[in-house]
């Protein structure tokens, strides 16, 4: 069954309007027809099995047949990624979403790309959220990760209260395994620098904000690779990558079952 994210307010009633990219994808790309069923999600854990009643060129609607809620068992991971050049952040969003990252914070560090104008920044933020949403749909996540507007490093650090905060830093000798040998964290923040790395003053600021500098191994990973490489390790150790799964799409609760 095809699945799509829609605004939470669209699932408030028993009739769901089909608009924008969802309407285009159903009508033009998939060539769906009235009577077919589709799974609609609000990105906050609510899932609705719906039947398409109307599918026109400019509007459509679907009837809610069943609704239920699902949660994720992944470890909450916040990725503070210094903005890389070009479209490398697109890859970070896509693969990070597949690996269970729950929040992306693009960071403006001293060696990041040049600052964005407001119009271009708004356009890129819309595009980034669309990329994360498409990745969440493809990998069948019930929750949408958040993607914030780019913020200065100091602001990103100040807003971080995760129980474990890691700074991936090539000048550090402490291995990642050393800080992962204790009690499982309730949430993790991963700070990744730009192509040129963090300046010494930035590294000191991160340490003062509770971030532990670590090295991931003998090889220097690219900025667009480092964050989701560590996210995969964390999800295997403390999240849902180390658990068995049937691969089946979860369905609504059966009679007598409560979720």
PDB file of C-alpha atoms in Angstrom:
ATOM      1  CA  UNK A   1       0.000   0.000   0.000  1.00  0.00           C
ATOM      2  CA  UNK A   2       1.410   3.388  -0.973  1.00  0.00           C
ATOM      3  CA  UNK A   3       2.004   5.767   1.911  1.00  0.00           C
ATOM      4  CA  UNK A   4       2.260   9.543   2.099  1.00  0.00           C
ATOM      5  CA  UNK A   5       2.740  12.203   4.733  1.00  0.00           C
ATOM      6  CA  UNK A   6       0.046  14.869   4.938  1.00  0.00           C
ATOM      7  CA  UNK A   7      -0.352  17.861   7.303  1.00  0.00           C
ATOM      8  CA  UNK A   8      -1.652  16.729  10.720  1.00  0.00           C
ATOM      9  CA  UNK A   9      -4.772  18.877  10.383  1.00  0.00           C
ATOM     10  CA  UNK A  10      -5.730  16.988   7.202  1.00  0.00           C
ATOM     11  CA  UNK A  11      -6.350  13.840   9.272  1.00  0.00           C
ATOM     12  CA  UNK A  12      -8.559  15.545  11.850  1.00  0.00           C
ATOM     13  CA  UNK A  13     -11.804  14.393  10.216  1.00  0.00           C
ATOM     14  CA  UNK A  14     -13.087  11.356   8.379  1.00  0.00           C
ATOM     15  CA  UNK A  15     -12.578  12.903   4.933  1.00  0.00           C
ATOM     16  CA  UNK A  16      -9.011  13.790   3.908  1.00  0.00           C
ATOM     17  CA  UNK A  17      -8.345  16.351   1.156  1.00  0.00           C
ATOM     18  CA  UNK A  18      -5.691  15.224  -1.327  1.00  0.00           C
ATOM     19  CA  UNK A  19      -3.612  18.180  -2.433  1.00  0.00           C
ATOM     20  CA  UNK A  20      -0.215  19.279  -3.715  1.00  0.00           C
ATOM     21  CA  UNK A  21       2.505  16.664  -4.114  1.00  0.00           C
ATOM     22  CA  UNK A  22       0.305  13.865  -2.753  1.00  0.00           C
ATOM     23  CA  UNK A  23      -2.370  14.551  -5.372  1.00  0.00           C
ATOM     24  CA  UNK A  24       0.242  14.800  -8.131  1.00  0.00           C
ATOM     25  CA  UNK A  25       1.963  11.580  -7.096  1.00  0.00           C
ATOM     26  CA  UNK A  26      -1.257   9.595  -6.810  1.00  0.00           C
ATOM     27  CA  UNK A  27      -2.880  10.916  -9.965  1.00  0.00           C
ATOM     28  CA  UNK A  28       0.006  11.551 -12.345  1.00  0.00           C
ATOM     29  CA  UNK A  29       2.856   9.304 -11.202  1.00  0.00           C
ATOM     30  CA  UNK A  30       1.007   6.264  -9.865  1.00  0.00           C
ATOM     31  CA  UNK A  31      -2.171   6.743 -11.916  1.00  0.00           C
ATOM     32  CA  UNK A  32      -4.280   5.636  -8.976  1.00  0.00           C
ATOM     33  CA  UNK A  33      -8.043   5.311  -9.273  1.00  0.00           C
ATOM     34  CA  UNK A  34     -10.996   5.903  -6.933  1.00  0.00           C
ATOM     35  CA  UNK A  35     -11.581   2.842  -4.784  1.00  0.00           C
ATOM     36  CA  UNK A  36      -7.877   2.178  -4.204  1.00  0.00           C
ATOM     37  CA  UNK A  37      -6.514   2.341  -0.673  1.00  0.00           C
ATOM     38  CA  UNK A  38      -3.633   4.475   0.535  1.00  0.00           C
ATOM     39  CA  UNK A  39      -1.884   4.927   3.883  1.00  0.00           C
ATOM     40  CA  UNK A  40      -1.708   8.541   5.071  1.00  0.00           C
ATOM     41  CA  UNK A  41       0.505   9.639   7.970  1.00  0.00           C
ATOM     42  CA  UNK A  42       0.700  12.908   9.896  1.00  0.00           C
ATOM     43  CA  UNK A  43       4.431  12.561  10.687  1.00  0.00           C
ATOM     44  CA  UNK A  44       3.704  12.504  14.431  1.00  0.00           C
ATOM     45  CA  UNK A  45       2.756   8.842  14.787  1.00  0.00           C
ATOM     46  CA  UNK A  46      -0.824   8.777  13.473  1.00  0.00           C
ATOM     47  CA  UNK A  47      -1.524   6.456  10.521  1.00  0.00           C
ATOM     48  CA  UNK A  48      -4.789   6.259   8.583  1.00  0.00           C
ATOM     49  CA  UNK A  49      -5.812   3.606   6.079  1.00  0.00           C
ATOM     50  CA  UNK A  50      -7.917   5.488   3.549  1.00  0.00           C
ATOM     51  CA  UNK A  51      -9.953   4.791   0.413  1.00  0.00           C
ATOM     52  CA  UNK A  52      -9.649   7.239  -2.462  1.00  0.00           C
ATOM     53  CA  UNK A  53     -13.099   8.643  -3.291  1.00  0.00           C
ATOM     54  CA  UNK A  54     -12.147  11.364  -5.774  1.00  0.00           C
ATOM     55  CA  UNK A  55      -8.978  11.954  -7.774  1.00  0.00           C
ATOM     56  CA  UNK A  56      -9.065  14.836 -10.226  1.00  0.00           C
ATOM     57  CA  UNK A  57      -6.426  17.030 -11.802  1.00  0.00           C
ATOM     58  CA  UNK A  58      -6.857  19.812  -9.254  1.00  0.00           C
ATOM     59  CA  UNK A  59      -8.386  18.165  -6.205  1.00  0.00           C
ATOM     60  CA  UNK A  60      -9.059  14.847  -4.568  1.00  0.00           C
ATOM     61  CA  UNK A  61     -10.334  13.310  -1.357  1.00  0.00           C
ATOM     62  CA  UNK A  62     -10.099  10.067   0.588  1.00  0.00           C
ATOM     63  CA  UNK A  63     -12.236   8.436   3.267  1.00  0.00           C
ATOM     64  CA  UNK A  64     -10.612   7.278   6.511  1.00  0.00           C
ATOM     65  CA  UNK A  65     -11.253   3.563   7.086  1.00  0.00           C
ATOM     66  CA  UNK A  66      -8.984   2.891  10.069  1.00  0.00           C
ATOM     67  CA  UNK A  67      -6.621   4.920  12.204  1.00  0.00           C
ATOM     68  CA  UNK A  68      -3.963   3.954  14.728  1.00  0.00           C
ATOM     69  CA  UNK A  69      -0.725   5.213  16.233  1.00  0.00           C
ATOM     70  CA  UNK A  70       2.834   3.892  15.964  1.00  0.00           C
ATOM     71  CA  UNK A  71       5.995   4.816  17.836  1.00  0.00           C
ATOM     72  CA  UNK A  72       9.657   4.425  16.927  1.00  0.00           C
ATOM     73  CA  UNK A  73      12.121   2.377  18.958  1.00  0.00           C
ATOM     74  CA  UNK A  74      15.120   4.192  17.554  1.00  0.00           C
ATOM     75  CA  UNK A  75      17.446   6.182  19.769  1.00  0.00           C
ATOM     76  CA  UNK A  76      16.657   9.916  19.495  1.00  0.00           C
ATOM     77  CA  UNK A  77      19.605  11.410  17.607  1.00  0.00           C
ATOM     78  CA  UNK A  78      20.098  15.097  16.901  1.00  0.00           C
ATOM     79  CA  UNK A  79      22.591  15.775  14.101  1.00  0.00           C
ATOM     80  CA  UNK A  80      24.262  19.175  14.226  1.00  0.00           C
ATOM     81  CA  UNK A  81      25.852  19.315  10.802  1.00  0.00           C
ATOM     82  CA  UNK A  82      28.086  22.190   9.717  1.00  0.00           C
ATOM     83  CA  UNK A  83      26.818  23.075   6.254  1.00  0.00           C
ATOM     84  CA  UNK A  84      28.990  21.499   3.560  1.00  0.00           C
ATOM     85  CA  UNK A  85      29.450  22.749   0.028  1.00  0.00           C
ATOM     86  CA  UNK A  86      27.054  22.106  -2.828  1.00  0.00           C
ATOM     87  CA  UNK A  87      24.268  19.605  -2.321  1.00  0.00           C
ATOM     88  CA  UNK A  88      26.129  17.346   0.130  1.00  0.00           C
ATOM     89  CA  UNK A  89      23.634  18.177   2.873  1.00  0.00           C
ATOM     90  CA  UNK A  90      20.964  16.452   0.755  1.00  0.00           C
ATOM     91  CA  UNK A  91      22.825  13.163   1.225  1.00  0.00           C
ATOM     92  CA  UNK A  92      23.133  13.809   4.971  1.00  0.00           C
ATOM     93  CA  UNK A  93      19.363  14.307   5.197  1.00  0.00           C
ATOM     94  CA  UNK A  94      18.501  11.270   3.122  1.00  0.00           C
ATOM     95  CA  UNK A  95      20.807   8.753   4.772  1.00  0.00           C
ATOM     96  CA  UNK A  96      20.422  10.238   8.239  1.00  0.00           C
ATOM     97  CA  UNK A  97      16.642   9.866   7.977  1.00  0.00           C
ATOM     98  CA  UNK A  98      17.002   6.236   6.919  1.00  0.00           C
ATOM     99  CA  UNK A  99      19.228   5.629   9.970  1.00  0.00           C
ATOM    100  CA  UNK A 100      16.763   7.098  12.451  1.00  0.00           C
ATOM    101  CA  UNK A 101      18.064  10.638  12.992  1.00  0.00           C
ATOM    102  CA  UNK A 102      15.206  12.539  14.593  1.00  0.00           C
ATOM    103  CA  UNK A 103      16.424  16.118  14.228  1.00  0.00           C
ATOM    104  CA  UNK A 104      18.731  17.870  11.746  1.00  0.00           C
ATOM    105  CA  UNK A 105      20.295  21.204  12.676  1.00  0.00           C
ATOM    106  CA  UNK A 106      22.331  22.815   9.861  1.00  0.00           C
ATOM    107  CA  UNK A 107      25.129  24.773  11.532  1.00  0.00           C
ATOM    108  CA  UNK A 108      26.950  27.867  10.302  1.00  0.00           C
ATOM    109  CA  UNK A 109      30.544  27.389  11.452  1.00  0.00           C
ATOM    110  CA  UNK A 110      33.538  29.530  10.593  1.00  0.00           C
ATOM    111  CA  UNK A 111      34.582  27.291   7.711  1.00  0.00           C
ATOM    112  CA  UNK A 112      31.068  26.478   6.474  1.00  0.00           C
ATOM    113  CA  UNK A 113      29.619  27.637   3.185  1.00  0.00           C
ATOM    114  CA  UNK A 114      28.866  31.328   2.788  1.00  0.00           C
ATOM    115  CA  UNK A 115      25.749  32.672   4.518  1.00  0.00           C
ATOM    116  CA  UNK A 116      22.410  32.386   2.742  1.00  0.00           C
ATOM    117  CA  UNK A 117      20.053  35.189   1.858  1.00  0.00           C
ATOM    118  CA  UNK A 118      16.618  34.898   3.437  1.00  0.00           C
ATOM    119  CA  UNK A 119      14.848  34.022   0.171  1.00  0.00           C
ATOM    120  CA  UNK A 120      17.400  31.407  -0.787  1.00  0.00           C
ATOM    121  CA  UNK A 121      17.497  30.109   2.762  1.00  0.00           C
ATOM    122  CA  UNK A 122      13.699  29.667   2.836  1.00  0.00           C
ATOM    123  CA  UNK A 123      13.810  27.870  -0.511  1.00  0.00           C
ATOM    124  CA  UNK A 124      16.552  25.507   0.621  1.00  0.00           C
ATOM    125  CA  UNK A 125      14.773  24.784   3.920  1.00  0.00           C
ATOM    126  CA  UNK A 126      11.617  23.803   2.032  1.00  0.00           C
ATOM    127  CA  UNK A 127      13.703  21.557  -0.221  1.00  0.00           C
ATOM    128  CA  UNK A 128      15.535  19.983   2.717  1.00  0.00           C
ATOM    129  CA  UNK A 129      12.267  19.161   4.477  1.00  0.00           C
ATOM    130  CA  UNK A 130      10.909  17.658   1.289  1.00  0.00           C
ATOM    131  CA  UNK A 131      14.021  15.437   0.969  1.00  0.00           C
ATOM    132  CA  UNK A 132      13.719  14.281   4.592  1.00  0.00           C
ATOM    133  CA  UNK A 133       9.998  13.618   4.102  1.00  0.00           C
ATOM    134  CA  UNK A 134      10.567  11.559   0.966  1.00  0.00           C
ATOM    135  CA  UNK A 135      13.307   9.554   2.707  1.00  0.00           C
ATOM    136  CA  UNK A 136      11.003   8.909   5.689  1.00  0.00           C
ATOM    137  CA  UNK A 137       8.260   7.735   3.320  1.00  0.00           C
ATOM    138  CA  UNK A 138      10.598   5.426   1.397  1.00  0.00           C
ATOM    139  CA  UNK A 139      12.039   3.794   4.529  1.00  0.00           C
ATOM    140  CA  UNK A 140       8.579   3.562   6.147  1.00  0.00           C
ATOM    141  CA  UNK A 141       9.204   5.659   9.225  1.00  0.00           C
ATOM    142  CA  UNK A 142       6.020   6.669  11.070  1.00  0.00           C
ATOM    143  CA  UNK A 143       7.601   9.914  12.287  1.00  0.00           C
ATOM    144  CA  UNK A 144       9.028  12.785  10.286  1.00  0.00           C
ATOM    145  CA  UNK A 145      12.421  14.103  11.396  1.00  0.00           C
ATOM    146  CA  UNK A 146      12.610  17.830  12.020  1.00  0.00           C
ATOM    147  CA  UNK A 147      14.872  20.056   9.909  1.00  0.00           C
ATOM    148  CA  UNK A 148      15.589  23.534  11.271  1.00  0.00           C
ATOM    149  CA  UNK A 149      16.787  26.631   9.482  1.00  0.00           C
ATOM    150  CA  UNK A 150      20.587  27.122   9.578  1.00  0.00           C
ATOM    151  CA  UNK A 151      21.800  28.595  12.886  1.00  0.00           C
ATOM    152  CA  UNK A 152      25.182  29.856  14.123  1.00  0.00           C
ATOM    153  CA  UNK A 153      27.289  27.333  16.006  1.00  0.00           C
ATOM    154  CA  UNK A 154      26.880  29.072  19.372  1.00  0.00           C
ATOM    155  CA  UNK A 155      23.078  29.032  19.032  1.00  0.00           C
ATOM    156  CA  UNK A 156      23.034  25.361  18.018  1.00  0.00           C
ATOM    157  CA  UNK A 157      25.171  24.402  21.019  1.00  0.00           C
ATOM    158  CA  UNK A 158      23.097  26.457  23.463  1.00  0.00           C
ATOM    159  CA  UNK A 159      19.881  24.716  22.401  1.00  0.00           C
ATOM    160  CA  UNK A 160      21.240  21.208  22.941  1.00  0.00           C
ATOM    161  CA  UNK A 161      20.351  19.310  26.132  1.00  0.00           C
ATOM    162  CA  UNK A 162      20.801  15.697  25.021  1.00  0.00           C
ATOM    163  CA  UNK A 163      22.160  13.273  27.605  1.00  0.00           C
ATOM    164  CA  UNK A 164      25.195  12.418  25.427  1.00  0.00           C
ATOM    165  CA  UNK A 165      26.831  15.042  23.235  1.00  0.00           C
ATOM    166  CA  UNK A 166      29.569  14.036  20.830  1.00  0.00           C
ATOM    167  CA  UNK A 167      31.853  16.244  18.756  1.00  0.00           C
ATOM    168  CA  UNK A 168      33.529  14.371  15.916  1.00  0.00           C
ATOM    169  CA  UNK A 169      36.976  15.938  15.793  1.00  0.00           C
ATOM    170  CA  UNK A 170      39.967  14.715  13.837  1.00  0.00           C
ATOM    171  CA  UNK A 171      42.408  16.292  16.321  1.00  0.00           C
ATOM    172  CA  UNK A 172      41.100  14.210  19.242  1.00  0.00           C
ATOM    173  CA  UNK A 173      42.733  10.928  20.302  1.00  0.00           C
ATOM    174  CA  UNK A 174      39.907   9.564  22.467  1.00  0.00           C
ATOM    175  CA  UNK A 175      38.117   6.768  20.562  1.00  0.00           C
ATOM    176  CA  UNK A 176      34.341   6.757  20.201  1.00  0.00           C
ATOM    177  CA  UNK A 177      34.094   3.355  21.921  1.00  0.00           C
ATOM    178  CA  UNK A 178      35.508   4.851  25.122  1.00  0.00           C
ATOM    179  CA  UNK A 179      32.514   7.139  25.664  1.00  0.00           C
ATOM    180  CA  UNK A 180      29.959   4.502  24.609  1.00  0.00           C
ATOM    181  CA  UNK A 181      30.971   1.919  27.199  1.00  0.00           C
ATOM    182  CA  UNK A 182      28.768   3.260  30.004  1.00  0.00           C
ATOM    183  CA  UNK A 183      25.014   3.468  30.547  1.00  0.00           C
ATOM    184  CA  UNK A 184      22.891   3.719  27.401  1.00  0.00           C
ATOM    185  CA  UNK A 185      22.021   7.371  26.686  1.00  0.00           C
ATOM    186  CA  UNK A 186      18.413   8.530  26.451  1.00  0.00           C
ATOM    187  CA  UNK A 187      19.309  10.812  23.532  1.00  0.00           C
ATOM    188  CA  UNK A 188      22.427  11.802  21.619  1.00  0.00           C
ATOM    189  CA  UNK A 189      23.619  14.907  19.813  1.00  0.00           C
ATOM    190  CA  UNK A 190      26.312  14.521  17.155  1.00  0.00           C
ATOM    191  CA  UNK A 191      28.279  17.611  16.145  1.00  0.00           C
ATOM    192  CA  UNK A 192      30.033  17.400  12.773  1.00  0.00           C
ATOM    193  CA  UNK A 193      32.362  20.075  11.446  1.00  0.00           C
ATOM    194  CA  UNK A 194      32.690  21.501   7.925  1.00  0.00           C
ATOM    195  CA  UNK A 195      35.166  20.422   5.241  1.00  0.00           C
ATOM    196  CA  UNK A 196      37.967  22.421   6.851  1.00  0.00           C
ATOM    197  CA  UNK A 197      37.201  21.210  10.364  1.00  0.00           C
ATOM    198  CA  UNK A 198      36.427  23.245  13.461  1.00  0.00           C
ATOM    199  CA  UNK A 199      38.624  26.172  14.413  1.00  0.00           C
ATOM    200  CA  UNK A 200      40.280  25.794  17.854  1.00  0.00           C
ATOM    201  CA  UNK A 201      37.971  28.430  19.360  1.00  0.00           C
ATOM    202  CA  UNK A 202      34.920  26.548  18.069  1.00  0.00           C
ATOM    203  CA  UNK A 203      36.180  23.282  19.550  1.00  0.00           C
ATOM    204  CA  UNK A 204      36.671  24.998  22.912  1.00  0.00           C
ATOM    205  CA  UNK A 205      33.132  26.393  22.748  1.00  0.00           C
ATOM    206  CA  UNK A 206      31.718  22.932  22.042  1.00  0.00           C
ATOM    207  CA  UNK A 207      33.627  21.421  24.959  1.00  0.00           C
ATOM    208  CA  UNK A 208      32.357  24.170  27.260  1.00  0.00           C
ATOM    209  CA  UNK A 209      28.821  23.277  26.110  1.00  0.00           C
ATOM    210  CA  UNK A 210      29.193  19.679  27.283  1.00  0.00           C
ATOM    211  CA  UNK A 211      30.292  18.059  24.003  1.00  0.00           C
ATOM    212  CA  UNK A 212      32.824  15.240  24.243  1.00  0.00           C
ATOM    213  CA  UNK A 213      35.412  15.316  21.445  1.00  0.00           C
ATOM    214  CA  UNK A 214      35.964  11.873  19.932  1.00  0.00           C
ATOM    215  CA  UNK A 215      37.715  10.279  17.007  1.00  0.00           C
ATOM    216  CA  UNK A 216      35.937   7.585  15.007  1.00  0.00           C
ATOM    217  CA  UNK A 217      38.982   5.600  13.916  1.00  0.00           C
ATOM    218  CA  UNK A 218      42.226   5.800  11.961  1.00  0.00           C
ATOM    219  CA  UNK A 219      40.569   7.238   8.830  1.00  0.00           C
ATOM    220  CA  UNK A 220      39.292  10.777   8.366  1.00  0.00           C
ATOM    221  CA  UNK A 221      35.716  10.641   7.123  1.00  0.00           C
ATOM    222  CA  UNK A 222      34.202  13.292   4.911  1.00  0.00           C
ATOM    223  CA  UNK A 223      31.836  15.713   6.591  1.00  0.00           C
ATOM    224  CA  UNK A 224      28.823  14.283   4.762  1.00  0.00           C
ATOM    225  CA  UNK A 225      29.755  10.730   5.842  1.00  0.00           C
ATOM    226  CA  UNK A 226      30.791  11.121   9.478  1.00  0.00           C
ATOM    227  CA  UNK A 227      27.424  11.976  11.023  1.00  0.00           C
ATOM    228  CA  UNK A 228      25.362   9.130   9.685  1.00  0.00           C
ATOM    229  CA  UNK A 229      28.249   6.669  10.163  1.00  0.00           C
ATOM    230  CA  UNK A 230      28.137   7.402  13.893  1.00  0.00           C
ATOM    231  CA  UNK A 231      24.325   7.430  13.865  1.00  0.00           C
ATOM    232  CA  UNK A 232      24.391   3.872  12.503  1.00  0.00           C
ATOM    233  CA  UNK A 233      26.738   2.758  15.304  1.00  0.00           C
ATOM    234  CA  UNK A 234      24.524   4.373  17.941  1.00  0.00           C
ATOM    235  CA  UNK A 235      21.335   2.863  16.543  1.00  0.00           C
ATOM    236  CA  UNK A 236      22.941  -0.575  16.505  1.00  0.00           C
ATOM    237  CA  UNK A 237      24.140  -0.308  20.104  1.00  0.00           C
ATOM    238  CA  UNK A 238      21.230   1.533  21.693  1.00  0.00           C
ATOM    239  CA  UNK A 239      18.439   1.815  19.116  1.00  0.00           C
ATOM    240  CA  UNK A 240      16.537  -0.419  16.732  1.00  0.00           C
ATOM    241  CA  UNK A 241      19.204  -1.487  14.215  1.00  0.00           C
ATOM    242  CA  UNK A 242      20.319  -4.296  16.486  1.00  0.00           C
ATOM    243  CA  UNK A 243      16.828  -5.759  16.903  1.00  0.00           C
ATOM    244  CA  UNK A 244      15.134  -8.415  14.803  1.00  0.00           C
ATOM    245  CA  UNK A 245      12.364  -7.244  12.501  1.00  0.00           C
ATOM    246  CA  UNK A 246       9.992  -9.138  10.256  1.00  0.00           C
ATOM    247  CA  UNK A 247      10.124  -6.555   7.497  1.00  0.00           C
ATOM    248  CA  UNK A 248       6.332  -6.466   7.307  1.00  0.00           C
ATOM    249  CA  UNK A 249       4.496  -3.172   7.322  1.00  0.00           C
ATOM    250  CA  UNK A 250       2.867  -2.699  10.750  1.00  0.00           C
ATOM    251  CA  UNK A 251      -0.904  -2.646  10.557  1.00  0.00           C
ATOM    252  CA  UNK A 252      -3.678  -1.357  12.763  1.00  0.00           C
ATOM    253  CA  UNK A 253      -4.182  -2.973  16.175  1.00  0.00           C
ATOM    254  CA  UNK A 254      -6.245  -6.132  16.199  1.00  0.00           C
ATOM    255  CA  UNK A 255      -9.246  -6.638  18.451  1.00  0.00           C
ATOM    256  CA  UNK A 256      -8.182  -6.619  22.073  1.00  0.00           C
ATOM    257  CA  UNK A 257      -4.779  -5.108  21.257  1.00  0.00           C
ATOM    258  CA  UNK A 258      -3.883  -1.642  22.460  1.00  0.00           C
ATOM    259  CA  UNK A 259      -1.159   0.625  21.096  1.00  0.00           C
TER     260      UNK A 259
END
